[in-house]
Amino acid sequence: MMKNLFLKAGLMAVLFTGFQSVSQGDAGAPVARQMTVNNVSLPYIEQGQGAPVVFVHGAFSDLRAWEPQREAVARRFRFIAYTQRYFGTDPWPDKGEQYSQVTHAADLAAFIRQLNVGPVYLVGRSYGGTVAVRMALQHPELVRAVFVQEPSIAATAESTPIP
């Protein structure tokens, strides 16, 4: 239990250091990849070794939103950031009929399962924080801990049944 507590405290320290954009070298170039989940292809990058940390961007952005934190996190953890369906620069897979928190949370759960790394630390901001909380409530077995900034907790709580 103490080891887990120190690991969580270390992750928080790295995240806050990253938000300050402190850079002291690269932990190896990120690996750009594509993963197909729920019949859509999601771009993602990963870098580093250790406990997996999955980053979920907010609205009007994509995986690049986490670039200021990437190097700092990758020095101690396995940094993984992906672009949610309907975001980023790739064409939409349809006309947006499936755009919803439900779809994004299902995609996130499938993404984490397909990574095959066990439970992850989940970091989300704004809309991504809402998606992260929703997914964590629905699939707690996929998550070690959730760190969110400015999520719409009310929107998540209203529409997510608690098991």
Coordinates of N, CA and C in Angstrom, one line a residue:
M1 N 0.8 -1.2 0.0 CA 0.0 0.0 0.0 C 0.9 1.3 0.0
M2 N 1.9 1.3 0.8 CA 2.8 2.4 0.8 C 3.5 2.7 -0.6
K3 N 3.9 1.6 -1.2 CA 4.5 1.7 -2.5 C 3.5 2.4 -3.5
N4 N 2.2 2.0 -3.5 CA 1.2 2.5 -4.3 C 1.0 4.0 -4.0
L5 N 1.1 4.4 -2.7 CA 0.9 5.8 -2.3 C 2.1 6.6 -2.8
F6 N 3.3 6.1 -2.7 CA 4.5 6.8 -3.2 C 4.4 6.9 -4.7
L7 N 4.0 5.9 -5.4 CA 3.9 6.0 -6.9 C 2.9 7.0 -7.3
K8 N 1.7 7.1 -6.6 CA 0.7 8.2 -6.9 C 1.3 9.6 -6.6
A9 N 2.0 9.7 -5.5 CA 2.6 11.0 -5.1 C 3.6 11.4 -6.2
G10 N 4.4 10.4 -6.6 CA 5.4 10.7 -7.7 C 4.8 11.1 -9.0
L11 N 3.7 10.5 -9.3 CA 3.0 10.8 -10.6 C 2.5 12.3 -10.5
M12 N 1.9 12.6 -9.3 CA 1.4 14.0 -9.1 C 2.6 15.0 -9.2
A13 N 3.7 14.7 -8.6 CA 4.9 15.6 -8.7 C 5.3 15.7 -10.2
V14 N 5.4 14.7 -10.9 CA 5.8 14.7 -12.3 C 4.8 15.5 -13.1
L15 N 3.5 15.3 -12.9 CA 2.5 16.1 -13.6 C 2.6 17.6 -13.3
F16 N 2.7 17.9 -12.1 CA 2.9 19.4 -11.8 C 4.2 19.9 -12.3
T17 N 5.2 19.2 -12.3 CA 6.5 19.6 -13.0 C 6.2 19.8 -14.4
G18 N 5.5 18.9 -15.1 CA 5.2 19.0 -16.5 C 4.4 20.2 -16.8
F19 N 3.4 20.5 -16.0 CA 2.6 21.7 -16.2 C 3.4 23.0 -16.2
Q20 N 4.5 22.9 -15.5 CA 5.4 24.1 -15.4 C 6.4 24.1 -16.6
S21 N 6.2 23.1 -17.5 CA 7.0 22.9 -18.7 C 8.5 22.8 -18.4
V22 N 8.9 22.2 -17.3 CA 10.3 22.0 -17.0 C 10.8 20.8 -17.9
S23 N 11.8 21.0 -18.6 CA 12.4 20.0 -19.5 C 13.8 19.8 -19.2
Q24 N 14.2 18.6 -18.9 CA 15.6 18.3 -18.6 C 16.1 17.1 -19.5
G25 N 15.7 17.2 -20.8 CA 16.1 16.1 -21.7 C 15.0 15.2 -22.1
D26 N 15.2 14.4 -23.1 CA 14.1 13.6 -23.6 C 14.3 12.1 -23.2
A27 N 13.2 11.5 -22.9 CA 13.3 10.1 -22.4 C 13.1 9.2 -23.7
G28 N 13.5 9.6 -24.8 CA 13.4 8.8 -26.1 C 12.2 9.4 -26.9
A29 N 12.3 9.4 -28.1 CA 11.3 10.0 -29.0 C 10.0 9.2 -28.8
P30 N 8.8 9.9 -28.9 CA 7.5 9.2 -28.8 C 7.3 8.4 -30.0
V31 N 6.6 7.3 -29.8 CA 6.3 6.4 -30.9 C 4.8 6.7 -31.4
A32 N 4.7 7.2 -32.6 CA 3.4 7.5 -33.1 C 2.7 6.2 -33.7
R33 N 1.5 6.0 -33.3 CA 0.8 4.7 -33.7 C -0.7 5.0 -34.0
Q34 N -1.4 4.0 -34.5 CA -2.8 4.1 -34.7 C -3.4 2.8 -34.1
M35 N -4.5 2.9 -33.4 CA -5.2 1.7 -32.9 C -6.6 1.8 -33.3
T36 N -7.1 0.6 -33.8 CA -8.5 0.6 -34.2 C -9.3 0.0 -33.0
V37 N -10.3 0.8 -32.6 CA -11.2 0.4 -31.5 C -12.6 0.8 -31.9
N38 N -13.6 -0.1 -31.6 CA -15.0 0.2 -32.0 C -15.1 0.7 -33.4
N39 N -14.4 0.1 -34.3 CA -14.5 0.4 -35.8 C -14.0 1.8 -36.2
V40 N -13.2 2.4 -35.3 CA -12.5 3.7 -35.7 C -11.0 3.6 -35.4
S41 N -10.2 4.3 -36.1 CA -8.8 4.4 -35.9 C -8.5 5.6 -35.1
L42 N -7.8 5.4 -33.9 CA -7.4 6.5 -33.0 C -5.9 6.6 -33.0
P43 N -5.4 7.8 -33.3 CA -3.9 8.0 -33.3 C -3.5 8.2 -31.8
Y44 N -2.3 7.7 -31.5 CA -1.8 7.8 -30.1 C -0.3 7.8 -30.2
I45 N 0.3 8.3 -29.1 CA 1.8 8.2 -29.0 C 2.1 7.7 -27.6
E46 N 3.2 7.0 -27.5 CA 3.7 6.5 -26.2 C 5.2 6.7 -26.1
Q47 N 5.6 6.8 -24.9 CA 7.0 7.1 -24.6 C 7.3 6.7 -23.2
G48 N 8.4 6.2 -22.9 CA 8.9 5.9 -21.6 C 8.5 4.4 -21.1
Q49 N 8.9 4.2 -19.9 CA 8.8 2.8 -19.3 C 8.1 3.0 -17.9
G50 N 7.6 2.0 -17.4 CA 7.0 2.0 -16.1 C 5.5 1.9 -16.1
A51 N 4.9 2.4 -15.0 CA 3.4 2.3 -14.9 C 2.8 3.2 -16.0
P52 N 1.7 2.6 -16.7 CA 1.1 3.4 -17.8 C 0.2 4.5 -17.3
V53 N 0.4 5.7 -17.9 CA -0.4 6.8 -17.7 C -1.1 7.2 -19.0
V54 N -2.4 7.2 -19.1 CA -3.2 7.5 -20.3 C -3.7 8.9 -20.1
F55 N -3.5 9.8 -21.1 CA -3.9 11.2 -21.1 C -5.1 11.3 -22.1
V56 N -6.1 12.0 -21.6 CA -7.3 12.2 -22.3 C -7.5 13.7 -22.5
H57 N -7.4 14.2 -23.7 CA -7.5 15.7 -24.0 C -8.9 16.2 -23.8
G58 N -9.0 17.5 -23.8 CA -10.3 18.2 -23.7 C -10.9 18.5 -25.1
A59 N -12.0 19.2 -25.1 CA -12.6 19.5 -26.3 C -11.7 20.5 -27.1
F60 N -11.9 20.5 -28.4 CA -11.2 21.4 -29.3 C -9.7 21.2 -29.3
S61 N -9.3 20.0 -29.0 CA -7.8 19.7 -29.1 C -7.6 18.2 -29.5
D62 N -6.4 17.7 -29.3 CA -6.1 16.4 -29.6 C -4.9 16.0 -28.7
L63 N -4.2 14.9 -29.0 CA -3.1 14.4 -28.2 C -2.0 15.4 -28.0
R64 N -1.9 16.3 -28.9 CA -0.8 17.4 -28.8 C -1.0 18.3 -27.6
A65 N -2.2 18.3 -27.0 CA -2.4 19.1 -25.8 C -1.5 18.7 -24.7
W66 N -1.0 17.5 -24.7 CA -0.2 16.9 -23.6 C 1.3 17.0 -23.8
E67 N 1.6 17.7 -24.9 CA 3.1 17.7 -25.3 C 3.9 18.4 -24.2
P68 N 3.5 19.5 -23.5 CA 4.3 20.1 -22.5 C 4.6 19.1 -21.3
Q69 N 3.8 18.1 -21.1 CA 4.0 17.2 -20.0 C 4.7 15.9 -20.4
R70 N 4.8 15.6 -21.7 CA 5.3 14.4 -22.2 C 6.7 14.0 -21.7
E71 N 7.7 14.8 -21.9 CA 9.0 14.4 -21.5 C 9.2 14.2 -20.0
A72 N 8.6 15.1 -19.2 CA 8.7 14.9 -17.7 C 8.0 13.6 -17.3
V73 N 6.8 13.3 -17.8 CA 6.1 12.1 -17.4 C 6.9 10.9 -17.9
A74 N 7.4 10.9 -19.1 CA 8.0 9.7 -19.7 C 9.4 9.4 -19.0
R75 N 9.9 10.3 -18.3 CA 11.1 9.9 -17.5 C 10.9 8.9 -16.4
R76 N 9.6 8.9 -15.9 CA 9.3 8.0 -14.8 C 8.2 7.0 -15.0
F77 N 7.4 7.3 -16.1 CA 6.2 6.5 -16.4 C 6.1 6.2 -17.9
R78 N 5.2 5.3 -18.2 CA 4.9 5.1 -19.7 C 3.8 6.1 -20.1
F79 N 4.2 7.1 -20.7 CA 3.3 8.2 -21.2 C 2.5 7.7 -22.4
I80 N 1.2 7.8 -22.4 CA 0.3 7.4 -23.5 C -0.7 8.5 -23.7
A81 N -0.8 9.1 -24.8 CA -1.8 10.1 -25.1 C -2.4 9.7 -26.5
Y82 N -3.7 9.8 -26.5 CA -4.4 9.5 -27.8 C -5.4 10.6 -28.1
T83 N -5.8 10.6 -29.4 CA -6.8 11.5 -29.9 C -8.2 10.8 -29.9
Q84 N -9.1 11.4 -29.3 CA -10.5 10.9 -29.3 C -11.2 11.0 -30.6
R85 N -12.1 10.1 -30.9 CA -12.9 10.1 -32.1 C -13.5 11.5 -32.3
Y86 N -13.6 12.0 -33.5 CA -14.1 13.3 -33.8 C -13.2 14.5 -33.4
F87 N -12.0 14.3 -33.0 CA -11.1 15.4 -32.6 C -9.8 15.2 -33.5
G88 N -9.0 16.2 -33.4 CA -7.7 16.2 -34.1 C -7.9 16.5 -35.6
T89 N -6.9 16.1 -36.4 CA -6.8 16.5 -37.8 C -7.3 15.4 -38.7
D90 N -7.6 14.2 -38.2 CA -8.0 13.2 -39.1 C -9.5 13.4 -39.5
P91 N -9.9 12.9 -40.7 CA -11.3 13.1 -41.1 C -12.2 12.3 -40.1
W92 N -13.4 12.8 -39.9 CA -14.4 12.1 -39.1 C -14.8 10.7 -39.8
P93 N -15.1 9.7 -39.0 CA -15.4 8.4 -39.5 C -16.9 8.4 -40.0
D94 N -17.7 9.4 -39.7 CA -19.1 9.5 -40.1 C -19.5 11.0 -40.0
K95 N -20.7 11.3 -40.0 CA -21.2 12.7 -39.9 C -21.4 13.2 -38.5
G96 N -20.9 12.4 -37.5 CA -21.0 12.8 -36.1 C -22.1 12.2 -35.3
E97 N -22.8 11.3 -35.9 CA -24.0 10.7 -35.3 C -23.7 10.0 -33.9
Q98 N -22.4 9.6 -33.8 CA -22.0 8.9 -32.5 C -21.3 9.8 -31.5
Y99 N -21.2 11.1 -31.8 CA -20.5 12.0 -30.9 C -21.3 12.1 -29.6
S100 N -20.6 11.6 -28.5 CA -21.2 11.7 -27.2 C -20.2 11.2 -26.2
Q101 N -20.5 11.6 -24.9 CA -19.6 11.1 -23.8 C -19.7 9.6 -23.8
V102 N -20.8 9.0 -24.0 CA -20.9 7.5 -24.0 C -20.0 6.9 -25.0
T103 N -20.0 7.4 -26.2 CA -19.1 6.9 -27.3 C -17.6 7.1 -26.9
H104 N -17.3 8.2 -26.4 CA -15.9 8.5 -26.1 C -15.4 7.7 -24.9
A105 N -16.3 7.4 -23.9 CA -15.9 6.6 -22.8 C -15.8 5.1 -23.2
A106 N -16.7 4.7 -24.1 CA -16.5 3.3 -24.6 C -15.2 3.1 -25.4
D107 N -14.9 4.2 -26.2 CA -13.6 4.1 -27.0 C -12.4 4.1 -26.0
L108 N -12.5 4.9 -25.0 CA -11.4 4.9 -24.0 C -11.2 3.5 -23.3
A109 N -12.3 2.9 -22.9 CA -12.2 1.6 -22.3 C -11.6 0.6 -23.3
A110 N -12.1 0.6 -24.5 CA -11.6 -0.3 -25.5 C -10.1 -0.1 -25.8
F111 N -9.7 1.2 -25.8 CA -8.3 1.6 -26.1 C -7.4 1.0 -24.9
I112 N -7.8 1.2 -23.7 CA -7.1 0.7 -22.6 C -7.0 -0.8 -22.6
R113 N -8.1 -1.4 -22.9 CA -8.1 -2.9 -23.0 C -7.1 -3.4 -24.0
Q114 N -7.1 -2.7 -25.2 CA -6.3 -3.2 -26.3 C -4.8 -2.9 -26.0
L115 N -4.5 -1.9 -25.2 CA -3.1 -1.6 -24.8 C -2.5 -2.8 -24.1
N116 N -3.4 -3.5 -23.4 CA -3.0 -4.8 -22.6 C -1.9 -4.5 -21.6
V117 N -2.1 -3.4 -20.8 CA -1.1 -3.1 -19.8 C -1.6 -3.1 -18.4
G118 N -2.8 -3.7 -18.3 CA -3.4 -3.7 -16.9 C -4.0 -2.4 -16.6
P119 N -4.4 -2.2 -15.3 CA -5.0 -0.9 -14.9 C -4.0 0.3 -15.1
V120 N -4.5 1.4 -15.5 CA -3.7 2.6 -15.9 C -4.0 3.7 -14.9
Y121 N -3.1 4.6 -14.8 CA -3.4 6.0 -14.3 C -4.0 6.7 -15.4
L122 N -5.1 7.4 -15.1 CA -5.9 8.1 -16.1 C -5.8 9.6 -15.8
V123 N -5.4 10.4 -16.8 CA -5.4 11.9 -16.6 C -6.2 12.5 -17.6
G124 N -7.2 13.4 -17.2 CA -8.0 14.0 -18.2 C -8.2 15.5 -17.8
R125 N -8.5 16.3 -18.9 CA -8.7 17.7 -18.7 C -10.0 18.1 -19.4
S126 N -10.8 18.9 -18.7 CA -12.1 19.4 -19.2 C -13.0 18.3 -19.7
Y127 N -13.4 18.3 -21.0 CA -14.2 17.3 -21.5 C -13.5 15.9 -21.4
G128 N -12.2 15.8 -21.5 CA -11.5 14.6 -21.4 C -11.6 14.1 -19.9
G129 N -11.6 15.0 -19.0 CA -11.8 14.6 -17.6 C -13.2 14.0 -17.3
T130 N -14.2 14.6 -18.0 CA -15.5 14.0 -17.9 C -15.6 12.6 -18.5
V131 N -14.9 12.4 -19.6 CA -14.9 11.1 -20.3 C -14.1 10.1 -19.4
A132 N -13.0 10.6 -18.8 CA -12.2 9.7 -17.9 C -13.0 9.3 -16.7
V133 N -13.7 10.2 -16.1 CA -14.5 9.8 -14.9 C -15.6 8.9 -15.3
R134 N -16.3 9.2 -16.3 CA -17.4 8.3 -16.8 C -16.9 6.9 -17.0
M135 N -15.8 6.8 -17.8 CA -15.2 5.4 -18.1 C -14.7 4.7 -16.8
A136 N -14.1 5.5 -15.9 CA -13.7 4.9 -14.6 C -14.8 4.4 -13.8
L137 N -15.9 5.1 -13.8 CA -17.1 4.6 -13.0 C -17.7 3.3 -13.6
Q138 N -17.6 3.3 -15.0 CA -18.2 2.1 -15.7 C -17.3 0.9 -15.7
H139 N -15.9 1.2 -15.6 CA -14.9 0.1 -15.8 C -13.8 0.3 -14.7
P140 N -14.1 0.2 -13.5 CA -13.1 0.5 -12.4 C -11.9 -0.5 -12.5
E141 N -12.1 -1.7 -13.1 CA -11.0 -2.6 -13.2 C -9.9 -2.2 -14.2
L142 N -10.2 -1.1 -15.0 CA -9.2 -0.6 -15.9 C -8.3 0.5 -15.4
V143 N -8.7 1.0 -14.2 CA -8.1 2.2 -13.7 C -7.4 2.0 -12.3
R144 N -6.2 2.5 -12.2 CA -5.5 2.6 -10.9 C -5.9 3.8 -10.1
A145 N -5.9 4.9 -10.8 CA -6.3 6.2 -10.2 C -6.7 7.2 -11.3
V146 N -7.5 8.2 -11.0 CA -8.0 9.2 -11.9 C -7.5 10.5 -11.4
F147 N -6.9 11.3 -12.3 CA -6.5 12.7 -12.0 C -7.2 13.5 -13.1
V148 N -8.1 14.5 -12.7 CA -8.8 15.3 -13.6 C -8.7 16.8 -13.3
Q149 N -8.8 17.6 -14.3 CA -8.8 19.0 -14.1 C -10.0 19.6 -14.9
E150 N -10.9 20.3 -14.2 CA -12.0 20.9 -14.7 C -13.0 20.0 -15.5
P151 N -13.3 18.8 -14.9 CA -14.3 18.0 -15.6 C -15.7 18.5 -15.3
S152 N -16.7 18.1 -16.1 CA -18.1 18.4 -15.7 C -18.6 17.2 -15.0
I153 N -18.4 17.2 -13.7 CA -18.8 16.1 -12.8 C -20.3 15.9 -12.8
A154 N -21.0 17.1 -12.8 CA -22.5 17.0 -12.8 C -23.0 16.2 -14.1
A155 N -22.4 16.5 -15.2 CA -22.9 15.8 -16.5 C -22.6 14.3 -16.4
T156 N -21.4 14.0 -15.8 CA -21.1 12.6 -15.6 C -22.0 11.9 -14.6
A157 N -22.2 12.5 -13.5 CA -23.0 11.9 -12.4 C -24.4 11.7 -12.8
E158 N -24.9 12.7 -13.6 CA -26.4 12.6 -14.0 C -26.6 11.4 -14.9
S159 N -25.6 11.1 -15.7 CA -25.8 10.1 -16.8 C -25.1 8.8 -16.6
T160 N -24.4 8.6 -15.5 CA -23.7 7.4 -15.3 C -24.2 6.7 -14.0
P161 N -24.8 5.5 -14.2 CA -25.3 4.8 -13.0 C -24.1 4.3 -12.2
I162 N -24.1 4.4 -10.9 CA -23.0 3.9 -10.1 C -23.3 2.5 -9.7
P163 N -22.4 1.6 -9.9 CA -22.6 0.2 -9.7 C -22.8 -0.1 -8.2

